[in-house]
């Protein structure tokens, strides 16, 4: 037997189906370690069919809702994220991969394919963008482009993947100067690892909502016109594949007090909440393209007593509904200021509701954003 180590490792000759079946039983950290072994395993385990198969298998492990809470800008306590199981309601505080010191901040841009895209500043200065896979515990730091443009102007981001690819993009819409009427767009591509395509946006790309939904390589925002800031006028979208914008007008009879875009059963939908004499009414519409026009199909209507509820899509069939109750400080009764959030799982077809969790906090706590997370092993 020779004591000389081999200079070349030969890949396994097992059938590809058997290799995939073995790795499908592995955890994300094991897959990441195997991908780092050599080019052969990296190509195999980064293949789209395998990544899609892992998602199908791991979906049974459940989905989570990431809830970003804050006590306000003048409180010294850092913001926090509550990670809640969308099926059982079990919750715990999510440990971030970075340290946020007093004066620092963070915001989640979006989640997709098991990765989280967030902006943060540890000390309140020099923001960065981070791509983070919580399951595999892998990170990638990206230069934030705002330092080169108007930091006092409004801007928005979107995090999404190219259709049928493991490559992602980060879209940044901004203004160059405070007095500018027009907006610009730049985009970070994971493949080139750089910000590219600084292009002017159409005139209608104004007053975009900070919340964005994505589907099949397209980002969608609600947009308000300059003449009416009360109700959204249209939906603005941007395709990262052909780098083009388009708009979807919102019918006047659909707009109300509160709105949210959702991706429901692979279709773009809008939820419209309106006050009623006895409580609230939620209407959900599916937006279907018919030639050059769009049809708005009502999927369901739900009414309730009390305050408005804010739905969050969790998977193909059911939603999360949110209620918040706030109690002011009462010095005479020595009662502190408190906030409570009630999360309910809602089936639009049966109208059945189930209470998942009802966290209770001291102080005037606000919910900054909500995001759906499902475990995947897409590379960062």
mmCIF file of C-alpha atoms in Angstrom:
data_model
loop_
_atom_site.group_PDB
_atom_site.id
_atom_site.type_symbol
_atom_site.label_atom_id
_atom_site.label_comp_id
_atom_site.label_asym_id
_atom_site.label_seq_id
_atom_site.Cartn_x
_atom_site.Cartn_y
_atom_site.Cartn_z
ATOM 1 C CA UNK A 1 0.000 0.000 0.000
ATOM 2 C CA UNK A 2 1.400 3.392 -0.993
ATOM 3 C CA UNK A 3 1.807 6.134 1.614
ATOM 4 C CA UNK A 4 1.596 8.860 -1.049
ATOM 5 C CA UNK A 5 -1.696 10.779 -0.887
ATOM 6 C CA UNK A 6 -3.716 10.888 -4.116
ATOM 7 C CA UNK A 7 -3.462 14.131 -6.068
ATOM 8 C CA UNK A 8 -7.002 13.921 -7.432
ATOM 9 C CA UNK A 9 -10.292 12.935 -5.806
ATOM 10 C CA UNK A 10 -12.736 11.207 -8.108
ATOM 11 C CA UNK A 11 -16.458 11.980 -7.716
ATOM 12 C CA UNK A 12 -18.909 9.308 -6.706
ATOM 13 C CA UNK A 13 -20.281 7.061 -9.425
ATOM 14 C CA UNK A 14 -23.666 6.712 -7.705
ATOM 15 C CA UNK A 15 -26.786 7.661 -9.675
ATOM 16 C CA UNK A 16 -27.669 11.349 -9.371
ATOM 17 C CA UNK A 17 -31.100 10.517 -7.935
ATOM 18 C CA UNK A 18 -29.490 8.550 -5.093
ATOM 19 C CA UNK A 19 -26.971 11.318 -4.395
ATOM 20 C CA UNK A 20 -29.792 13.879 -4.165
ATOM 21 C CA UNK A 21 -31.808 11.573 -1.913
ATOM 22 C CA UNK A 22 -28.872 11.313 0.503
ATOM 23 C CA UNK A 23 -28.343 15.068 0.659
ATOM 24 C CA UNK A 24 -32.064 15.784 1.017
ATOM 25 C CA UNK A 25 -31.839 14.134 4.431
ATOM 26 C CA UNK A 26 -29.017 16.478 5.461
ATOM 27 C CA UNK A 27 -29.309 19.766 7.338
ATOM 28 C CA UNK A 28 -28.411 23.140 5.754
ATOM 29 C CA UNK A 29 -25.033 23.447 7.502
ATOM 30 C CA UNK A 30 -23.952 20.060 6.145
ATOM 31 C CA UNK A 31 -24.954 21.055 2.613
ATOM 32 C CA UNK A 32 -23.005 24.314 2.877
ATOM 33 C CA UNK A 33 -19.907 22.446 4.101
ATOM 34 C CA UNK A 34 -20.156 19.933 1.230
ATOM 35 C CA UNK A 35 -20.585 22.706 -1.335
ATOM 36 C CA UNK A 36 -17.305 24.232 -0.161
ATOM 37 C CA UNK A 37 -15.390 20.981 -0.758
ATOM 38 C CA UNK A 38 -14.749 21.369 -4.496
ATOM 39 C CA UNK A 39 -16.274 22.528 -7.789
ATOM 40 C CA UNK A 40 -17.986 19.192 -8.395
ATOM 41 C CA UNK A 41 -20.087 19.297 -5.224
ATOM 42 C CA UNK A 42 -20.682 23.024 -5.527
ATOM 43 C CA UNK A 43 -22.154 22.604 -9.003
ATOM 44 C CA UNK A 44 -24.229 19.595 -7.940
ATOM 45 C CA UNK A 45 -25.651 21.156 -4.783
ATOM 46 C CA UNK A 46 -26.223 24.571 -6.381
ATOM 47 C CA UNK A 47 -28.236 23.100 -9.244
ATOM 48 C CA UNK A 48 -31.746 24.554 -9.448
ATOM 49 C CA UNK A 49 -33.513 21.123 -9.551
ATOM 50 C CA UNK A 50 -31.801 20.139 -6.300
ATOM 51 C CA UNK A 51 -32.531 23.490 -4.614
ATOM 52 C CA UNK A 52 -36.181 23.255 -5.623
ATOM 53 C CA UNK A 53 -36.378 19.674 -4.376
ATOM 54 C CA UNK A 54 -34.928 20.626 -0.999
ATOM 55 C CA UNK A 55 -37.579 23.345 -0.669
ATOM 56 C CA UNK A 56 -40.328 20.835 -1.433
ATOM 57 C CA UNK A 57 -38.982 18.413 1.193
ATOM 58 C CA UNK A 58 -38.194 21.039 3.834
ATOM 59 C CA UNK A 59 -41.540 22.811 3.474
ATOM 60 C CA UNK A 60 -43.023 20.215 5.835
ATOM 61 C CA UNK A 61 -40.727 21.579 8.543
ATOM 62 C CA UNK A 62 -42.873 24.696 8.623
ATOM 63 C CA UNK A 63 -42.758 28.377 7.815
ATOM 64 C CA UNK A 64 -42.051 31.306 10.099
ATOM 65 C CA UNK A 65 -43.143 34.916 10.383
ATOM 66 C CA UNK A 66 -40.389 37.439 11.170
ATOM 67 C CA UNK A 67 -41.895 40.386 13.083
ATOM 68 C CA UNK A 68 -39.760 43.499 13.505
ATOM 69 C CA UNK A 69 -40.730 45.412 16.677
ATOM 70 C CA UNK A 70 -39.498 48.758 17.992
ATOM 71 C CA UNK A 71 -40.102 50.968 21.032
ATOM 72 C CA UNK A 72 -39.613 54.125 18.980
ATOM 73 C CA UNK A 73 -36.711 56.322 17.886
ATOM 74 C CA UNK A 74 -36.096 57.893 21.312
ATOM 75 C CA UNK A 75 -35.806 54.658 23.267
ATOM 76 C CA UNK A 76 -32.398 53.217 24.079
ATOM 77 C CA UNK A 77 -33.580 49.613 23.784
ATOM 78 C CA UNK A 78 -32.604 48.125 20.395
ATOM 79 C CA UNK A 79 -35.236 46.853 17.990
ATOM 80 C CA UNK A 80 -35.885 43.130 17.978
ATOM 81 C CA UNK A 81 -37.320 40.423 15.716
ATOM 82 C CA UNK A 82 -39.791 37.862 16.974
ATOM 83 C CA UNK A 83 -39.643 34.580 15.059
ATOM 84 C CA UNK A 84 -43.086 32.937 15.153
ATOM 85 C CA UNK A 85 -43.985 29.485 13.824
ATOM 86 C CA UNK A 86 -46.818 30.030 11.317
ATOM 87 C CA UNK A 87 -48.449 26.717 12.260
ATOM 88 C CA UNK A 88 -48.111 26.429 16.036
ATOM 89 C CA UNK A 89 -47.636 30.073 17.021
ATOM 90 C CA UNK A 90 -44.550 29.211 19.072
ATOM 91 C CA UNK A 91 -42.310 32.284 19.218
ATOM 92 C CA UNK A 92 -38.852 33.317 20.283
ATOM 93 C CA UNK A 93 -36.557 36.296 19.729
ATOM 94 C CA UNK A 94 -34.384 35.891 16.638
ATOM 95 C CA UNK A 95 -30.658 36.418 17.194
ATOM 96 C CA UNK A 96 -29.259 38.683 14.472
ATOM 97 C CA UNK A 97 -25.881 37.839 12.907
ATOM 98 C CA UNK A 98 -24.581 41.359 13.654
ATOM 99 C CA UNK A 99 -24.308 43.431 16.815
ATOM 100 C CA UNK A 100 -26.509 46.529 16.950
ATOM 101 C CA UNK A 101 -25.148 49.010 19.498
ATOM 102 C CA UNK A 102 -27.142 51.890 21.055
ATOM 103 C CA UNK A 103 -27.740 54.372 18.254
ATOM 104 C CA UNK A 104 -27.592 51.622 15.621
ATOM 105 C CA UNK A 105 -30.514 50.332 13.608
ATOM 106 C CA UNK A 106 -31.594 47.661 11.122
ATOM 107 C CA UNK A 107 -34.369 47.102 8.585
ATOM 108 C CA UNK A 108 -35.275 43.930 6.701
ATOM 109 C CA UNK A 109 -35.554 44.608 2.962
ATOM 110 C CA UNK A 110 -37.074 41.225 2.177
ATOM 111 C CA UNK A 111 -36.814 37.451 2.354
ATOM 112 C CA UNK A 112 -36.606 35.010 -0.563
ATOM 113 C CA UNK A 113 -35.428 31.413 -1.047
ATOM 114 C CA UNK A 114 -34.411 31.078 2.595
ATOM 115 C CA UNK A 115 -32.203 34.192 2.529
ATOM 116 C CA UNK A 116 -32.798 37.452 4.382
ATOM 117 C CA UNK A 117 -31.704 40.794 2.936
ATOM 118 C CA UNK A 118 -31.294 43.564 5.506
ATOM 119 C CA UNK A 119 -29.788 47.038 5.886
ATOM 120 C CA UNK A 120 -28.117 47.850 9.158
ATOM 121 C CA UNK A 121 -25.739 50.147 10.944
ATOM 122 C CA UNK A 122 -24.054 48.971 14.117
ATOM 123 C CA UNK A 123 -23.517 52.505 15.411
ATOM 124 C CA UNK A 124 -25.940 54.638 13.379
ATOM 125 C CA UNK A 125 -23.410 55.525 10.687
ATOM 126 C CA UNK A 126 -22.120 53.944 7.452
ATOM 127 C CA UNK A 127 -25.011 51.538 6.648
ATOM 128 C CA UNK A 128 -24.335 48.163 5.037
ATOM 129 C CA UNK A 129 -26.439 45.538 3.293
ATOM 130 C CA UNK A 130 -26.282 41.952 4.471
ATOM 131 C CA UNK A 131 -27.500 38.744 2.816
ATOM 132 C CA UNK A 132 -28.040 36.137 5.521
ATOM 133 C CA UNK A 133 -29.183 32.521 5.487
ATOM 134 C CA UNK A 134 -30.330 31.823 9.085
ATOM 135 C CA UNK A 135 -30.616 28.047 8.546
ATOM 136 C CA UNK A 136 -27.124 27.617 7.079
ATOM 137 C CA UNK A 137 -25.651 30.517 9.099
ATOM 138 C CA UNK A 138 -23.903 32.006 6.056
ATOM 139 C CA UNK A 139 -23.391 35.734 5.409
ATOM 140 C CA UNK A 140 -22.474 38.100 2.624
ATOM 141 C CA UNK A 141 -21.796 41.813 3.130
ATOM 142 C CA UNK A 142 -22.609 44.250 0.310
ATOM 143 C CA UNK A 143 -21.781 47.937 -0.023
ATOM 144 C CA UNK A 144 -24.834 50.135 0.504
ATOM 145 C CA UNK A 145 -25.292 52.598 -2.390
ATOM 146 C CA UNK A 146 -27.077 55.377 -0.455
ATOM 147 C CA UNK A 147 -23.787 56.970 0.625
ATOM 148 C CA UNK A 148 -23.198 58.044 -2.995
ATOM 149 C CA UNK A 149 -26.632 59.668 -3.454
ATOM 150 C CA UNK A 150 -29.035 61.879 -1.502
ATOM 151 C CA UNK A 151 -29.237 60.472 2.035
ATOM 152 C CA UNK A 152 -32.080 62.871 2.964
ATOM 153 C CA UNK A 153 -34.306 61.806 0.044
ATOM 154 C CA UNK A 154 -36.850 58.999 0.156
ATOM 155 C CA UNK A 155 -35.762 55.696 -1.350
ATOM 156 C CA UNK A 156 -36.819 52.070 -1.459
ATOM 157 C CA UNK A 157 -35.312 48.615 -1.988
ATOM 158 C CA UNK A 158 -36.414 45.212 -3.288
ATOM 159 C CA UNK A 159 -34.780 41.794 -2.905
ATOM 160 C CA UNK A 160 -35.685 39.152 -5.495
ATOM 161 C CA UNK A 161 -34.385 36.268 -7.628
ATOM 162 C CA UNK A 162 -34.109 35.825 -11.369
ATOM 163 C CA UNK A 163 -36.734 33.318 -12.598
ATOM 164 C CA UNK A 164 -35.438 29.733 -12.491
ATOM 165 C CA UNK A 165 -32.073 30.784 -11.089
ATOM 166 C CA UNK A 166 -30.111 30.777 -7.849
ATOM 167 C CA UNK A 167 -28.917 34.328 -8.594
ATOM 168 C CA UNK A 168 -30.553 37.276 -6.853
ATOM 169 C CA UNK A 169 -30.721 41.027 -7.338
ATOM 170 C CA UNK A 170 -31.217 44.019 -5.052
ATOM 171 C CA UNK A 171 -33.102 46.924 -6.618
ATOM 172 C CA UNK A 172 -32.552 50.432 -5.223
ATOM 173 C CA UNK A 173 -34.750 53.360 -6.329
ATOM 174 C CA UNK A 174 -33.483 56.764 -5.215
ATOM 175 C CA UNK A 175 -33.095 60.481 -6.002
ATOM 176 C CA UNK A 176 -29.784 62.124 -6.730
ATOM 177 C CA UNK A 177 -30.609 65.443 -5.032
ATOM 178 C CA UNK A 178 -33.197 66.689 -2.566
ATOM 179 C CA UNK A 179 -34.985 68.959 -5.053
ATOM 180 C CA UNK A 180 -35.175 66.416 -7.890
ATOM 181 C CA UNK A 181 -38.588 65.373 -9.198
ATOM 182 C CA UNK A 182 -37.327 62.293 -11.019
ATOM 183 C CA UNK A 183 -36.067 59.027 -9.542
ATOM 184 C CA UNK A 184 -33.256 56.713 -10.597
ATOM 185 C CA UNK A 185 -32.629 53.005 -10.287
ATOM 186 C CA UNK A 186 -29.514 50.984 -9.622
ATOM 187 C CA UNK A 187 -29.338 47.221 -9.205
ATOM 188 C CA UNK A 188 -26.936 44.848 -7.490
ATOM 189 C CA UNK A 189 -26.464 41.526 -9.295
ATOM 190 C CA UNK A 190 -25.148 38.582 -7.287
ATOM 191 C CA UNK A 191 -23.376 37.178 -10.333
ATOM 192 C CA UNK A 192 -21.358 40.322 -11.051
ATOM 193 C CA UNK A 193 -21.083 41.295 -7.341
ATOM 194 C CA UNK A 194 -21.503 44.981 -8.128
ATOM 195 C CA UNK A 195 -24.124 47.741 -8.467
ATOM 196 C CA UNK A 196 -24.983 48.287 -12.114
ATOM 197 C CA UNK A 197 -27.503 49.853 -14.456
ATOM 198 C CA UNK A 198 -27.942 53.358 -13.023
ATOM 199 C CA UNK A 199 -30.947 54.249 -15.177
ATOM 200 C CA UNK A 200 -33.658 56.947 -14.989
ATOM 201 C CA UNK A 201 -37.090 55.822 -13.843
ATOM 202 C CA UNK A 202 -40.301 56.774 -15.674
ATOM 203 C CA UNK A 203 -42.134 59.897 -14.473
ATOM 204 C CA UNK A 204 -44.783 57.833 -12.661
ATOM 205 C CA UNK A 205 -42.240 56.200 -10.310
ATOM 206 C CA UNK A 206 -42.972 58.479 -7.352
ATOM 207 C CA UNK A 207 -44.108 58.058 -3.730
ATOM 208 C CA UNK A 208 -43.511 54.320 -3.601
ATOM 209 C CA UNK A 209 -44.525 52.338 -0.532
ATOM 210 C CA UNK A 210 -41.577 51.002 1.463
ATOM 211 C CA UNK A 211 -43.187 47.540 1.548
ATOM 212 C CA UNK A 212 -42.573 45.506 -1.588
ATOM 213 C CA UNK A 213 -43.683 42.066 -2.793
ATOM 214 C CA UNK A 214 -41.870 40.012 -5.420
ATOM 215 C CA UNK A 215 -42.782 37.169 -7.733
ATOM 216 C CA UNK A 216 -41.036 35.507 -10.668
ATOM 217 C CA UNK A 217 -38.358 38.185 -10.994
ATOM 218 C CA UNK A 218 -40.756 41.151 -10.695
ATOM 219 C CA UNK A 219 -41.027 43.625 -7.793
ATOM 220 C CA UNK A 220 -44.331 45.387 -6.994
ATOM 221 C CA UNK A 221 -44.955 48.577 -4.976
ATOM 222 C CA UNK A 222 -48.068 50.574 -4.171
ATOM 223 C CA UNK A 223 -47.710 54.159 -5.373
ATOM 224 C CA UNK A 224 -49.449 57.421 -4.483
ATOM 225 C CA UNK A 225 -49.910 60.293 -6.945
ATOM 226 C CA UNK A 226 -48.747 63.826 -6.182
ATOM 227 C CA UNK A 227 -52.355 65.072 -6.216
ATOM 228 C CA UNK A 228 -53.784 62.518 -3.757
ATOM 229 C CA UNK A 229 -51.644 61.157 -0.956
ATOM 230 C CA UNK A 230 -54.573 59.521 0.847
ATOM 231 C CA UNK A 231 -55.232 56.549 -1.432
ATOM 232 C CA UNK A 232 -52.851 54.633 -3.731
ATOM 233 C CA UNK A 233 -53.389 55.382 -7.410
ATOM 234 C CA UNK A 234 -51.599 52.474 -9.074
ATOM 235 C CA UNK A 235 -49.137 49.629 -8.620
ATOM 236 C CA UNK A 236 -45.600 50.102 -9.965
ATOM 237 C CA UNK A 237 -43.596 47.041 -10.994
ATOM 238 C CA UNK A 238 -40.058 46.431 -12.193
ATOM 239 C CA UNK A 239 -38.762 43.321 -13.959
ATOM 240 C CA UNK A 240 -35.106 42.498 -13.291
ATOM 241 C CA UNK A 241 -34.968 40.226 -16.357
ATOM 242 C CA UNK A 242 -35.688 42.912 -18.981
ATOM 243 C CA UNK A 243 -35.099 45.969 -16.735
ATOM 244 C CA UNK A 244 -38.458 47.558 -17.462
ATOM 245 C CA UNK A 245 -41.223 49.285 -15.487
ATOM 246 C CA UNK A 246 -44.983 49.112 -15.930
ATOM 247 C CA UNK A 247 -48.044 50.208 -13.965
ATOM 248 C CA UNK A 248 -51.347 48.663 -12.929
ATOM 249 C CA UNK A 249 -54.133 51.208 -12.281
ATOM 250 C CA UNK A 250 -56.177 50.631 -9.117
ATOM 251 C CA UNK A 251 -59.951 51.003 -9.642
ATOM 252 C CA UNK A 252 -61.436 53.806 -7.578
ATOM 253 C CA UNK A 253 -64.084 51.603 -5.916
ATOM 254 C CA UNK A 254 -61.380 49.299 -4.482
ATOM 255 C CA UNK A 255 -59.293 51.861 -2.598
ATOM 256 C CA UNK A 256 -59.954 52.353 1.115
ATOM 257 C CA UNK A 257 -58.131 53.242 4.352
ATOM 258 C CA UNK A 258 -55.452 50.556 4.421
ATOM 259 C CA UNK A 259 -53.901 48.393 1.709
ATOM 260 C CA UNK A 260 -51.355 45.625 1.311
ATOM 261 C CA UNK A 261 -49.977 43.716 -1.677
ATOM 262 C CA UNK A 262 -49.656 39.930 -1.394
ATOM 263 C CA UNK A 263 -48.575 37.014 -3.544
ATOM 264 C CA UNK A 264 -51.385 34.470 -3.137
ATOM 265 C CA UNK A 265 -51.397 31.187 -5.089
ATOM 266 C CA UNK A 266 -48.662 32.590 -7.388
ATOM 267 C CA UNK A 267 -50.828 35.614 -8.285
ATOM 268 C CA UNK A 268 -50.494 39.279 -7.360
ATOM 269 C CA UNK A 269 -53.261 40.270 -4.954
ATOM 270 C CA UNK A 270 -54.240 43.357 -3.002
ATOM 271 C CA UNK A 271 -55.971 43.407 0.369
ATOM 272 C CA UNK A 272 -58.161 46.428 1.046
ATOM 273 C CA UNK A 273 -59.238 47.177 4.633
ATOM 274 C CA UNK A 274 -62.079 49.605 5.327
ATOM 275 C CA UNK A 275 -63.837 50.845 8.461
ATOM 276 C CA UNK A 276 -67.501 50.012 8.951
ATOM 277 C CA UNK A 277 -70.022 51.223 11.505
ATOM 278 C CA UNK A 278 -69.568 48.091 13.623
ATOM 279 C CA UNK A 279 -65.932 47.251 12.958
ATOM 280 C CA UNK A 280 -63.978 46.523 9.795
ATOM 281 C CA UNK A 281 -64.218 44.812 6.415
ATOM 282 C CA UNK A 282 -61.382 43.063 4.572
ATOM 283 C CA UNK A 283 -61.600 42.501 0.816
ATOM 284 C CA UNK A 284 -58.978 40.557 -1.119
ATOM 285 C CA UNK A 285 -58.640 40.944 -4.900
ATOM 286 C CA UNK A 286 -56.643 38.874 -7.387
ATOM 287 C CA UNK A 287 -55.154 40.966 -10.219
ATOM 288 C CA UNK A 288 -55.348 39.198 -13.589
ATOM 289 C CA UNK A 289 -53.938 40.491 -16.864
ATOM 290 C CA UNK A 290 -56.325 40.392 -19.831
ATOM 291 C CA UNK A 291 -54.445 41.576 -22.907
ATOM 292 C CA UNK A 292 -53.395 45.145 -22.196
ATOM 293 C CA UNK A 293 -55.960 45.520 -19.406
ATOM 294 C CA UNK A 294 -56.218 44.132 -15.874
ATOM 295 C CA UNK A 295 -59.168 42.443 -14.218
ATOM 296 C CA UNK A 296 -59.717 42.623 -10.456
ATOM 297 C CA UNK A 297 -61.323 39.431 -9.153
ATOM 298 C CA UNK A 298 -62.617 39.493 -5.574
ATOM 299 C CA UNK A 299 -61.469 36.349 -3.753
ATOM 300 C CA UNK A 300 -63.158 36.851 -0.399
ATOM 301 C CA UNK A 301 -64.694 39.350 2.024
ATOM 302 C CA UNK A 302 -64.269 39.102 5.782
ATOM 303 C CA UNK A 303 -65.894 41.307 8.416
ATOM 304 C CA UNK A 304 -65.164 41.610 12.109
ATOM 305 C CA UNK A 305 -65.807 43.667 15.209
ATOM 306 C CA UNK A 306 -63.097 45.880 16.623
ATOM 307 C CA UNK A 307 -59.996 47.395 15.055
ATOM 308 C CA UNK A 308 -58.681 46.767 11.559
ATOM 309 C CA UNK A 309 -56.576 43.675 10.972
ATOM 310 C CA UNK A 310 -53.438 43.469 8.853
ATOM 311 C CA UNK A 311 -53.061 40.231 6.843
ATOM 312 C CA UNK A 312 -49.732 38.574 6.140
ATOM 313 C CA UNK A 313 -49.489 35.760 3.606
ATOM 314 C CA UNK A 314 -47.901 32.629 5.066
ATOM 315 C CA UNK A 315 -48.407 29.953 2.411
ATOM 316 C CA UNK A 316 -50.587 29.037 -0.537
ATOM 317 C CA UNK A 317 -53.884 28.728 1.309
ATOM 318 C CA UNK A 318 -53.971 30.638 4.591
ATOM 319 C CA UNK A 319 -53.203 34.083 6.002
ATOM 320 C CA UNK A 320 -52.110 35.595 9.291
ATOM 321 C CA UNK A 321 -54.372 38.314 10.705
ATOM 322 C CA UNK A 322 -53.043 40.851 13.167
ATOM 323 C CA UNK A 323 -54.853 42.867 15.844
ATOM 324 C CA UNK A 324 -53.167 45.427 18.068
ATOM 325 C CA UNK A 325 -54.489 46.895 21.313
ATOM 326 C CA UNK A 326 -52.726 49.778 23.041
ATOM 327 C CA UNK A 327 -53.335 51.034 26.574
ATOM 328 C CA UNK A 328 -52.046 54.461 27.587
ATOM 329 C CA UNK A 329 -50.269 55.101 30.869
ATOM 330 C CA UNK A 330 -52.621 55.990 33.756
ATOM 331 C CA UNK A 331 -50.712 57.748 36.557
ATOM 332 C CA UNK A 332 -53.676 57.773 38.981
ATOM 333 C CA UNK A 333 -54.164 54.014 38.748
ATOM 334 C CA UNK A 334 -50.395 53.417 38.505
ATOM 335 C CA UNK A 335 -50.978 51.500 35.295
ATOM 336 C CA UNK A 336 -48.042 51.449 32.836
ATOM 337 C CA UNK A 337 -48.350 51.919 29.099
ATOM 338 C CA UNK A 338 -48.790 48.525 27.376
ATOM 339 C CA UNK A 339 -49.143 47.054 23.876
ATOM 340 C CA UNK A 340 -50.561 43.688 22.857
ATOM 341 C CA UNK A 341 -50.545 42.000 19.442
ATOM 342 C CA UNK A 342 -52.876 39.137 18.589
ATOM 343 C CA UNK A 343 -51.972 36.875 15.658
ATOM 344 C CA UNK A 344 -54.648 34.662 14.139
ATOM 345 C CA UNK A 345 -54.373 32.061 11.400
ATOM 346 C CA UNK A 346 -57.173 32.548 8.883
ATOM 347 C CA UNK A 347 -58.534 30.243 6.165
ATOM 348 C CA UNK A 348 -60.247 32.410 3.489
ATOM 349 C CA UNK A 349 -62.369 29.495 2.212
ATOM 350 C CA UNK A 350 -63.847 28.266 5.496
ATOM 351 C CA UNK A 351 -63.526 31.678 7.271
ATOM 352 C CA UNK A 352 -62.065 29.731 10.209
ATOM 353 C CA UNK A 353 -59.737 31.593 12.601
ATOM 354 C CA UNK A 354 -57.294 30.195 15.141
ATOM 355 C CA UNK A 355 -55.344 32.255 17.671
ATOM 356 C CA UNK A 356 -51.612 31.596 17.271
ATOM 357 C CA UNK A 357 -49.991 33.967 19.725
ATOM 358 C CA UNK A 358 -50.736 37.160 21.682
ATOM 359 C CA UNK A 359 -47.455 38.749 22.852
ATOM 360 C CA UNK A 360 -47.750 41.460 25.496
ATOM 361 C CA UNK A 361 -45.180 44.256 25.894
ATOM 362 C CA UNK A 362 -44.634 47.164 28.257
ATOM 363 C CA UNK A 363 -44.397 50.493 26.456
ATOM 364 C CA UNK A 364 -45.766 51.816 23.162
ATOM 365 C CA UNK A 365 -44.398 49.054 20.922
ATOM 366 C CA UNK A 366 -44.758 49.399 17.150
ATOM 367 C CA UNK A 367 -44.597 46.710 14.471
ATOM 368 C CA UNK A 368 -42.230 47.945 11.750
ATOM 369 C CA UNK A 369 -42.504 45.109 9.219
ATOM 370 C CA UNK A 370 -43.555 41.486 8.730
ATOM 371 C CA UNK A 371 -41.819 38.911 6.549
ATOM 372 C CA UNK A 372 -42.411 35.268 5.693
ATOM 373 C CA UNK A 373 -39.419 32.932 6.068
ATOM 374 C CA UNK A 374 -39.130 29.322 4.945
ATOM 375 C CA UNK A 375 -35.937 27.298 5.258
ATOM 376 C CA UNK A 376 -33.920 26.813 2.070
ATOM 377 C CA UNK A 377 -30.276 26.345 1.165
ATOM 378 C CA UNK A 378 -29.792 28.863 -1.658
ATOM 379 C CA UNK A 379 -26.257 30.305 -1.596
ATOM 380 C CA UNK A 380 -25.757 33.844 -0.365
#
